[in-house]
XYZ file of N, CA and C in Angstrom:
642
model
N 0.688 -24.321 3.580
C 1.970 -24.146 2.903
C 3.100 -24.233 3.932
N 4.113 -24.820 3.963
C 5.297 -25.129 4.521
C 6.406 -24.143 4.604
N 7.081 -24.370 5.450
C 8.112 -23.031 5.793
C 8.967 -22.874 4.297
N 9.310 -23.945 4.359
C 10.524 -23.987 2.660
C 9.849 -23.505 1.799
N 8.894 -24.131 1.445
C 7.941 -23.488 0.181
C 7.695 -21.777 -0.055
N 7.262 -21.323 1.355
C 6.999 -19.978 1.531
C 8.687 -19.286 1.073
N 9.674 -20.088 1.620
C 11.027 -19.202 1.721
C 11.596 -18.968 0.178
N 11.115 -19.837 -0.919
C 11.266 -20.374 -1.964
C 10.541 -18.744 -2.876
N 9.166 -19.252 -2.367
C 8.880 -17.836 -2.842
C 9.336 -16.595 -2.581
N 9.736 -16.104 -1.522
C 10.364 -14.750 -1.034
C 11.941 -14.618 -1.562
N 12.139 -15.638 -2.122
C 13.899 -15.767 -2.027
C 13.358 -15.108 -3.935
N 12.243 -15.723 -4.865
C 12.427 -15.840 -6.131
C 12.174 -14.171 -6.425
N 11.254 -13.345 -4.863
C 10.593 -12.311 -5.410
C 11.760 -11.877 -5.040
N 12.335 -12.000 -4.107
C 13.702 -11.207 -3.787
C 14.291 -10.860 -4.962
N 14.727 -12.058 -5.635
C 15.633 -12.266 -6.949
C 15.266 -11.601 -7.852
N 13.883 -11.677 -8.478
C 13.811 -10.758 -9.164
C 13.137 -8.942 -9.098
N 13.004 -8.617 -7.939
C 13.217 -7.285 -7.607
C 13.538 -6.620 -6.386
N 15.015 -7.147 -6.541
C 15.801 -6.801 -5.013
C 15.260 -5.887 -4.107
N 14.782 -4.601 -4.801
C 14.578 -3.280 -3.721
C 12.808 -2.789 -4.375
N 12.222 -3.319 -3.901
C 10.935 -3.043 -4.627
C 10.278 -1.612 -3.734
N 9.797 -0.966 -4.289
C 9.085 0.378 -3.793
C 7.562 0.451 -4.077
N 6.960 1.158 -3.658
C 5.768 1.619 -3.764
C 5.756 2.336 -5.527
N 4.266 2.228 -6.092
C 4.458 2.824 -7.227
C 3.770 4.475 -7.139
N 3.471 4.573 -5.616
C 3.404 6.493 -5.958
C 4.776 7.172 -5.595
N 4.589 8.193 -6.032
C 5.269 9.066 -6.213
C 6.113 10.517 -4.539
N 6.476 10.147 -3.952
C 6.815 10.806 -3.128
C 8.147 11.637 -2.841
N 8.029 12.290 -1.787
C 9.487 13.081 -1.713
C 9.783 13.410 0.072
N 8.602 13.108 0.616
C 9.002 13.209 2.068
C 7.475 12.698 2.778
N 8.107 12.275 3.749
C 6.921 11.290 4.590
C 5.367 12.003 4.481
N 5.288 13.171 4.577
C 4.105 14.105 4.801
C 3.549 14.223 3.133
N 4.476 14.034 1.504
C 3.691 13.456 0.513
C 3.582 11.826 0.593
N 3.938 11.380 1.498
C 3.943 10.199 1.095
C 2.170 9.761 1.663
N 1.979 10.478 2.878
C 0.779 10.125 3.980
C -0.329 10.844 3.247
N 0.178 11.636 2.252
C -1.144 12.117 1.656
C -1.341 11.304 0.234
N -0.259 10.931 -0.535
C -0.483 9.955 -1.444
C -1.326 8.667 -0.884
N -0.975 7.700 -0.219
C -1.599 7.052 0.268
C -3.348 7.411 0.753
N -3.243 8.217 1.478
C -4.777 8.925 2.042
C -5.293 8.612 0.638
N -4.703 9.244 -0.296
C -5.699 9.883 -1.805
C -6.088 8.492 -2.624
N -4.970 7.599 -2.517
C -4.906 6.376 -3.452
C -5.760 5.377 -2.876
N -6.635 5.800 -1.685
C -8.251 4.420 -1.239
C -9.005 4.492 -2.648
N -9.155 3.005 -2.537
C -10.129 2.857 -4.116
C -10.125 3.396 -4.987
N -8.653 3.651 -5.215
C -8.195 4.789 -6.635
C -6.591 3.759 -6.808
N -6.221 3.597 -8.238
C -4.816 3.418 -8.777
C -3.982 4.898 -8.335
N -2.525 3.969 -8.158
C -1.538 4.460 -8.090
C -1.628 5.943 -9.016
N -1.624 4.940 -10.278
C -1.523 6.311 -11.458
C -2.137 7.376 -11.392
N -3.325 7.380 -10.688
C -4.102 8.529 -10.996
C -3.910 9.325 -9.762
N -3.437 8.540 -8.989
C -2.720 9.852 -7.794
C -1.456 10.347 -8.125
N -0.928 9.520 -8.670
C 0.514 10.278 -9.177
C 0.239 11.068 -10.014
N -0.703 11.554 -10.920
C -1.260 12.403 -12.041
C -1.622 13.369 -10.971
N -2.364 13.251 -10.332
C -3.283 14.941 -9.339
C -1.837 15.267 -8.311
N -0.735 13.965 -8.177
C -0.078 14.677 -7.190
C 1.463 15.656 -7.841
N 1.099 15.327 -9.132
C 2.150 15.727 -9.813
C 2.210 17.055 -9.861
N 0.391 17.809 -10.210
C 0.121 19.031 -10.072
C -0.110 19.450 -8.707
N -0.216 18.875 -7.432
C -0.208 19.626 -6.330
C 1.211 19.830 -5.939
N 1.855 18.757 -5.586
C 2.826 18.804 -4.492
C 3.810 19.792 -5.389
N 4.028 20.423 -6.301
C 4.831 21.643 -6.699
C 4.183 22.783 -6.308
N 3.025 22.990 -6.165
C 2.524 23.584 -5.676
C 2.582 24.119 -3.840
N 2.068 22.881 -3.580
C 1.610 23.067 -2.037
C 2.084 20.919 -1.238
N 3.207 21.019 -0.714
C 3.718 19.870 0.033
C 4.154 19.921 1.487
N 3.377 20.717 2.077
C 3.454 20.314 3.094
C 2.613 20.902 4.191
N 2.217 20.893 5.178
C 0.884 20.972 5.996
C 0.164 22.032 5.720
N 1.701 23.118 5.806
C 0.991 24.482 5.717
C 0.288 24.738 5.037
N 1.152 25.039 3.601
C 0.546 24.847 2.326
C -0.983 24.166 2.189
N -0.753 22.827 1.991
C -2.141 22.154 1.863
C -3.027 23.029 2.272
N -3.018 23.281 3.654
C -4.528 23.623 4.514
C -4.315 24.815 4.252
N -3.577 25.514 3.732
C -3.407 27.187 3.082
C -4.991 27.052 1.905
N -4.603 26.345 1.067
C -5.462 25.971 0.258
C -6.839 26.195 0.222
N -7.137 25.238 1.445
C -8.384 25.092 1.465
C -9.324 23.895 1.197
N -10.224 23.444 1.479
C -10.766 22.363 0.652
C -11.041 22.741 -0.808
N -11.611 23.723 -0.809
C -12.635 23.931 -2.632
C -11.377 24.050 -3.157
N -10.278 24.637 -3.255
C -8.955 24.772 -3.671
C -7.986 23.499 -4.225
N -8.293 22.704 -2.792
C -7.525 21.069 -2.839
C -8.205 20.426 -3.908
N -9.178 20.087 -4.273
C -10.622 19.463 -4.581
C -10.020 19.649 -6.278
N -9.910 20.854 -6.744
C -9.583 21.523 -7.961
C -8.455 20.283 -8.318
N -7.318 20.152 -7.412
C -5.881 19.346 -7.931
C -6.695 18.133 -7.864
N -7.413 17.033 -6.671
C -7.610 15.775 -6.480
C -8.844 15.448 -7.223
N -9.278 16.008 -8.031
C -10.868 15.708 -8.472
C -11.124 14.645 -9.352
N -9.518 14.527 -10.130
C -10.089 12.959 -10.862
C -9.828 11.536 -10.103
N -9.699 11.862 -8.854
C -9.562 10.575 -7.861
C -10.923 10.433 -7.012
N -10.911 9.182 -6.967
C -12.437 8.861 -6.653
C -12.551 8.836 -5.143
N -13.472 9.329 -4.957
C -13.924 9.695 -3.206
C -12.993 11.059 -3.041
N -12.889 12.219 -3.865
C -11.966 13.463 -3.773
C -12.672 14.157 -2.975
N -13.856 14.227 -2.648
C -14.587 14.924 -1.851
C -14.464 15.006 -0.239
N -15.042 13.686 -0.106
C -14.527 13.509 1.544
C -12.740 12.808 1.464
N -11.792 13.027 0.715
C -10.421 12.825 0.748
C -10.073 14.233 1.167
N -10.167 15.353 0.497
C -10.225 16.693 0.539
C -10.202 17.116 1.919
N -11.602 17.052 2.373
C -11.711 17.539 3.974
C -10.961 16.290 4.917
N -10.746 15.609 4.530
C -9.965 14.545 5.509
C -8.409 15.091 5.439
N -8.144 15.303 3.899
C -6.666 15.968 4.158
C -6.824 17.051 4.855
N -7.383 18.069 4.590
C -7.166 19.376 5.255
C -6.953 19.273 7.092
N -7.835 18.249 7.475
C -8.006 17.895 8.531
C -6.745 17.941 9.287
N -5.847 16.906 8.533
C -5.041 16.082 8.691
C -3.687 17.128 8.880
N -4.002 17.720 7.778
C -3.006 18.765 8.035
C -2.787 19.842 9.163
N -4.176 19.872 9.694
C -4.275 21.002 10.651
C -3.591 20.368 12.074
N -3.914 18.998 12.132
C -3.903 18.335 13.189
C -2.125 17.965 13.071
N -1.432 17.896 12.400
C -0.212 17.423 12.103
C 0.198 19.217 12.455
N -0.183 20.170 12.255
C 0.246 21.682 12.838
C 0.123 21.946 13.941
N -0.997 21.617 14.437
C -1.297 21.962 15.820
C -0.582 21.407 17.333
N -0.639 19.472 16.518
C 0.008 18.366 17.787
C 1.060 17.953 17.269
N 2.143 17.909 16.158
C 3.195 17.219 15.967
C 3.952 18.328 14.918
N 4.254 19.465 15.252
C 5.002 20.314 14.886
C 5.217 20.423 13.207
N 4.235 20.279 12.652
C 3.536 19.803 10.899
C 4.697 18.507 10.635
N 4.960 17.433 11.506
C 5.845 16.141 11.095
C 5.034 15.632 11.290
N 5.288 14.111 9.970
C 4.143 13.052 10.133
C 4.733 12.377 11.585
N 3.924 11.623 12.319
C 4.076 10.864 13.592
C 4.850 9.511 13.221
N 5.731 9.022 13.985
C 6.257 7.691 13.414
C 5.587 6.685 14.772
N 4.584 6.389 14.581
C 4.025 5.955 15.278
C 2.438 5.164 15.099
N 1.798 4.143 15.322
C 0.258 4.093 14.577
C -0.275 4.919 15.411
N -0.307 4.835 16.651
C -1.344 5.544 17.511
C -1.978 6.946 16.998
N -1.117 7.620 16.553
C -1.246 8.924 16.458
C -1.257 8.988 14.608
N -0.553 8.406 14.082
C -1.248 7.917 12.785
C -2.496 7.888 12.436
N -3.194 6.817 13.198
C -4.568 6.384 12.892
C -5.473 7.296 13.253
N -5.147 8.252 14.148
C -5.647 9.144 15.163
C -6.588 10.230 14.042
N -5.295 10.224 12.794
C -5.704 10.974 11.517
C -7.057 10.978 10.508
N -7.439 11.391 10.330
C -8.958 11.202 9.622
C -8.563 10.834 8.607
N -9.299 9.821 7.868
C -8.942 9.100 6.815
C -7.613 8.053 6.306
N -6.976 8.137 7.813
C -5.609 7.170 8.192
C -6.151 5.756 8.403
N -6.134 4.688 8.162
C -6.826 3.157 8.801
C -5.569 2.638 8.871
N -5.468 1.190 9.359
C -4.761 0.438 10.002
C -3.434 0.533 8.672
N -4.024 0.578 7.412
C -3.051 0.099 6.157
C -2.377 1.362 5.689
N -3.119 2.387 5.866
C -2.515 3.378 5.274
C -1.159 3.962 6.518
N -1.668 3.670 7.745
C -0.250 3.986 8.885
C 0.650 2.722 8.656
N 0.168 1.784 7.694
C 1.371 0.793 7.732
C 2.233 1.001 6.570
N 1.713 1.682 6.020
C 2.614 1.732 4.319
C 3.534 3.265 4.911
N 3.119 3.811 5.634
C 4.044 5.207 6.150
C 4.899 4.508 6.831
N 4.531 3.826 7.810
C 5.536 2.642 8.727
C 6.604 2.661 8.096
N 6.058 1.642 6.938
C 7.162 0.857 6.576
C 8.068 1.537 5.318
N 7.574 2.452 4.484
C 8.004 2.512 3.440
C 8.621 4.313 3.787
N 7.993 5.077 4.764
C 9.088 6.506 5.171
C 9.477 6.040 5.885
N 9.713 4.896 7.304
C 10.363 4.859 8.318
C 10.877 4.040 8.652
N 10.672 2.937 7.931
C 11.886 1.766 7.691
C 11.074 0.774 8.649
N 9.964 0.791 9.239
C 9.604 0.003 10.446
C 9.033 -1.445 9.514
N 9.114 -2.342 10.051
C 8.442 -3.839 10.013
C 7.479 -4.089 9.739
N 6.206 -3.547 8.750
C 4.970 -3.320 9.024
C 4.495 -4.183 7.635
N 3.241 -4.936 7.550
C 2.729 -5.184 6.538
C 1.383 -4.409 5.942
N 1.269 -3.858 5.121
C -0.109 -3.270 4.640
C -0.819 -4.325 3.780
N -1.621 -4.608 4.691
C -2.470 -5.469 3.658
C -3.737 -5.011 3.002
N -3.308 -5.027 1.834
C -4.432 -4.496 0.389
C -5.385 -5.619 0.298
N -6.313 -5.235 -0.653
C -7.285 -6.661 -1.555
C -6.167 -7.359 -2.306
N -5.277 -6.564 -3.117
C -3.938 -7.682 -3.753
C -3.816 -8.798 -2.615
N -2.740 -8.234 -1.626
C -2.510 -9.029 -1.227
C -3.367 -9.687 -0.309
N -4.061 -9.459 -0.593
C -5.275 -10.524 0.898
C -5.460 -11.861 -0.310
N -5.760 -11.202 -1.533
C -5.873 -12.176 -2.222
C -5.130 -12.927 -2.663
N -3.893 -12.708 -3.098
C -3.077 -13.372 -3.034
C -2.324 -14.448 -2.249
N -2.761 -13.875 -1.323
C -2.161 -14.656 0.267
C -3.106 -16.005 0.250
N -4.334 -15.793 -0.339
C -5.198 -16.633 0.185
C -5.077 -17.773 -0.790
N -5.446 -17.286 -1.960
C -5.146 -17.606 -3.417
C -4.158 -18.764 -3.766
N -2.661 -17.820 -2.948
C -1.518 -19.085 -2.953
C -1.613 -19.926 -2.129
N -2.325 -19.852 -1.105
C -2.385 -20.512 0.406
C -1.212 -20.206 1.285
N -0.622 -19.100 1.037
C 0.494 -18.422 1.339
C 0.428 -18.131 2.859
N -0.443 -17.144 2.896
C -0.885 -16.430 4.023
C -2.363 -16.242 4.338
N -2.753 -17.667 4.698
C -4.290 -17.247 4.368
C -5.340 -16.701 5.467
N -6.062 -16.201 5.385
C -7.198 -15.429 6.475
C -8.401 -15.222 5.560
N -9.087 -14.536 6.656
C -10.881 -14.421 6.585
C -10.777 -12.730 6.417
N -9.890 -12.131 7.050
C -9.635 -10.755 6.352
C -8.506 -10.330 6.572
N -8.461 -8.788 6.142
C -7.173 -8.601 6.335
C -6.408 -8.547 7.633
N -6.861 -8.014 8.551
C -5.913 -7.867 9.930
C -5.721 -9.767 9.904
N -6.396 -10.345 9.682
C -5.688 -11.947 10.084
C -4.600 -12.149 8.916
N -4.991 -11.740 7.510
C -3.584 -12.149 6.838
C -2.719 -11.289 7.204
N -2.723 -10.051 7.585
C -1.204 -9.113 8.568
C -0.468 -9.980 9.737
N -1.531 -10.469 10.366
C -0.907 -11.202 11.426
C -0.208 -12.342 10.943
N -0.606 -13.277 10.469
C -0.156 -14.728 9.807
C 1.082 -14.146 9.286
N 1.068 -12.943 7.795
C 2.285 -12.867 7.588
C 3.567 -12.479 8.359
N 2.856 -11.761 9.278
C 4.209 -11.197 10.160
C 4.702 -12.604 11.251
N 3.971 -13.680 11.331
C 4.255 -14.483 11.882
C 5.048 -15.585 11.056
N 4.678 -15.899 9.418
C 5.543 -16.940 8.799
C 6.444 -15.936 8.129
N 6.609 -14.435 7.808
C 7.771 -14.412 7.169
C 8.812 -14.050 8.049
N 9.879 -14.494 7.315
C 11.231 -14.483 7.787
C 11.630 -12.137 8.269
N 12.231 -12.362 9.206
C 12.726 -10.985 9.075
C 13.437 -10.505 8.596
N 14.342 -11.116 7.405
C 14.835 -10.399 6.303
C 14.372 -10.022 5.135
N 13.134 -10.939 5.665
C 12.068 -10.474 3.781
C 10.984 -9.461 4.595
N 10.834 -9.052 5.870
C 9.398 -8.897 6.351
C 9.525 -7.038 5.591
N 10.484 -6.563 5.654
C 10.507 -4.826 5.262
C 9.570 -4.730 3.893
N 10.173 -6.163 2.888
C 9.724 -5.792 1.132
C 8.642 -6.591 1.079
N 8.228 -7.602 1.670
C 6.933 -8.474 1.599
C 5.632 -8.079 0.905
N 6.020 -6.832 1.826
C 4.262 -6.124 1.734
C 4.241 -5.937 -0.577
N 5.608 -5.462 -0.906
C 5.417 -4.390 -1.783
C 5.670 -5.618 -2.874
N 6.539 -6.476 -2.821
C 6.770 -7.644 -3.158
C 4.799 -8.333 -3.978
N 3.902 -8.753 -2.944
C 2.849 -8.905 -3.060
C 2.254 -8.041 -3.501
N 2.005 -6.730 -3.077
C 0.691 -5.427 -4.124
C 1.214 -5.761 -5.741
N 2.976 -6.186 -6.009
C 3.141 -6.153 -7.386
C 2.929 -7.408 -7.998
N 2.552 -8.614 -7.431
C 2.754 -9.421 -7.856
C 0.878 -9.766 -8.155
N 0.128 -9.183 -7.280
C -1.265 -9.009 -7.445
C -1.394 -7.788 -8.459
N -0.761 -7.308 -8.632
C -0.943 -5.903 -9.377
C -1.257 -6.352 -11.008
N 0.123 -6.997 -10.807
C 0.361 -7.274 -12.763
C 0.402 -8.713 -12.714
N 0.432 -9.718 -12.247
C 0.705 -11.370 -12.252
C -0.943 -12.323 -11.929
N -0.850 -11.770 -10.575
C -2.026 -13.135 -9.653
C -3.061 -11.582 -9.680
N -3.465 -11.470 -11.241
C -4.975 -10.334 -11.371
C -5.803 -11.073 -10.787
N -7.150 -10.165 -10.223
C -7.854 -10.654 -9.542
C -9.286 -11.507 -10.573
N -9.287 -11.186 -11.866
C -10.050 -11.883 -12.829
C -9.451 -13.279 -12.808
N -8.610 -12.935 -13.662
C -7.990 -13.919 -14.601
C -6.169 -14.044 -14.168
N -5.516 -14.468 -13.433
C -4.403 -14.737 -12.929
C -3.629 -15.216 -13.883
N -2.311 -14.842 -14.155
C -1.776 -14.887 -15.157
C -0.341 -15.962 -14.924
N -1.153 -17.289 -14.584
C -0.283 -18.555 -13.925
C 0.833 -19.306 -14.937
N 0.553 -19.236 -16.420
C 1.458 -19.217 -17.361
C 2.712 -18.412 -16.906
N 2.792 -16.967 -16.758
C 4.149 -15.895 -17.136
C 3.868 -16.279 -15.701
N 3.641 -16.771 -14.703
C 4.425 -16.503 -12.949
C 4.994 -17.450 -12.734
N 6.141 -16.697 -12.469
C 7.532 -17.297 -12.049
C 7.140 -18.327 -10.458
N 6.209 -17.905 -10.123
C 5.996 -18.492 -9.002
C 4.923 -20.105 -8.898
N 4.287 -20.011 -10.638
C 3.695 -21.544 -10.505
C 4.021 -22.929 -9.778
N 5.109 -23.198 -10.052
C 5.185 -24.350 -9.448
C 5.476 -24.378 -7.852
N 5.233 -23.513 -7.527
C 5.626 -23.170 -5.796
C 3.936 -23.221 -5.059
N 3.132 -22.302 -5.946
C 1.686 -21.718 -5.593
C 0.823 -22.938 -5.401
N 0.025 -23.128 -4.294
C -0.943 -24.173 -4.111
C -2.450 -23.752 -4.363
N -2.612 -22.639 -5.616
C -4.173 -22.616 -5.795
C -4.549 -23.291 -6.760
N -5.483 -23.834 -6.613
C -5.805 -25.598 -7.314
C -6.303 -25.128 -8.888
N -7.281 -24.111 -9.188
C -7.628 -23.681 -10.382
C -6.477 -23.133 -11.563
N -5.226 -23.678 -11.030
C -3.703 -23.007 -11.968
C -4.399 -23.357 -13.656
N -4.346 -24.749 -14.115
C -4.810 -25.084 -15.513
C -5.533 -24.403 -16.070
N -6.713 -24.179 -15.368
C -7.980 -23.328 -16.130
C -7.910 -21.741 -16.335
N -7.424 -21.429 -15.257
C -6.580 -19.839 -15.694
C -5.859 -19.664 -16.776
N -4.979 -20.652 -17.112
C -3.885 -20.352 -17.684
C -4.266 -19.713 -19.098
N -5.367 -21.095 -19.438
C -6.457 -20.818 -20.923
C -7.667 -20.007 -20.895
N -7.582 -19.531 -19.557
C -8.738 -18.546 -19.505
C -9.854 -19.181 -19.364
């Protein structure tokens, strides 16, 4: 795919959702690092449901690890993998008390450092509490990337790299969030919904026709 082509697309996602956000639910970097933690191989929604009943509760290090695991477990239990999420938060929390004065780190090193933190989940804190440059690359967008011939790789750290290398740095902040939505509800990973995307005639994945009719 060609520089114009790519710019074509970022300019249309621009256009139609100038300021795109994440779809959980947060209020300060330290819910944001635990939303994320909770939302591996779980929807948005259903962390915003368990986080709706914690974080009034208990939002922030203390709290949490006040808790307890068997305690935490009670709020996160309809999210899948709540078990080892649980002791990974508590973890997380202790360690954010002990070495960084209970503030999340703006930093990966010490990010990742976190139990149950990986390369994507310190990039969505990056970028979306701290304003930094970062791409998180999901299965959406890996697939997507590949799909359009957009950004393509063999996994994800290669489509992070590629993208941070062809997009422009005025689109690189919304890119990431731009793509999770456009894989989210548009380019599904069944059945791609190449009719309603605004982005057909731009996209170079060759199976467009046969999708369209299913």
């Amino acid at each position: 795919m060609n520089k114009e082509k790519r710019i074509a697309i970022l300019q249309r996602l621009q256009a139609e959702n100038p300021h795109p956000q994440t779809e959980l639910v947060w209020n300060s970097p330290f819910e944001l690092l635990i939303a994320v933690m909770l939302s591996a191989q779980a929807t948005d929604v259903s962390v915003n449901k368990a986080t709706a009943k914690l974080f009034p509760v208990a939002n922030t290090p203390e709290s949490i690890y006040a808790l307890g695991v068997d305690k935490l477990k009670e709020y996160i239990k309809t999210i899948g993998l709540f078990n080892t999420k649980a002791q990974n938060v508590i973890v997380t929390c202790k360690i954010l008390i002990d070495k960084h004065q209970s503030q999340v780190p703006e930093n990966r090193t010490d990010l990742q450092a976190l139990p149950g933190v990986g390369r994507k989940t310190a990039n969505v804190v990056l970028n979306t509490a701290f304003g930094h440059p970062t791409v998180a690359v999901d299965t959406h967008i890996f697939r997507v990337c590949n799909r359009m011939n957009f950004a393509p790789g063999k996994n994800v750290e290669q489509v992070e790299q590629k993208l941070l290398a062809v997009v422009p740095k005025e689109f690189i902040y919304d890119v990431h969030h731009w793509l999770i939505l456009h894989g989210r509800y548009t380019c599904t990973a069944r059945k791609p919904k190449c009719g309603q995307c605004l982005l057909a005639d731009l996209c170079e994945y060759k199976d467009k026709g046969l999708d369209t009719h299913g």
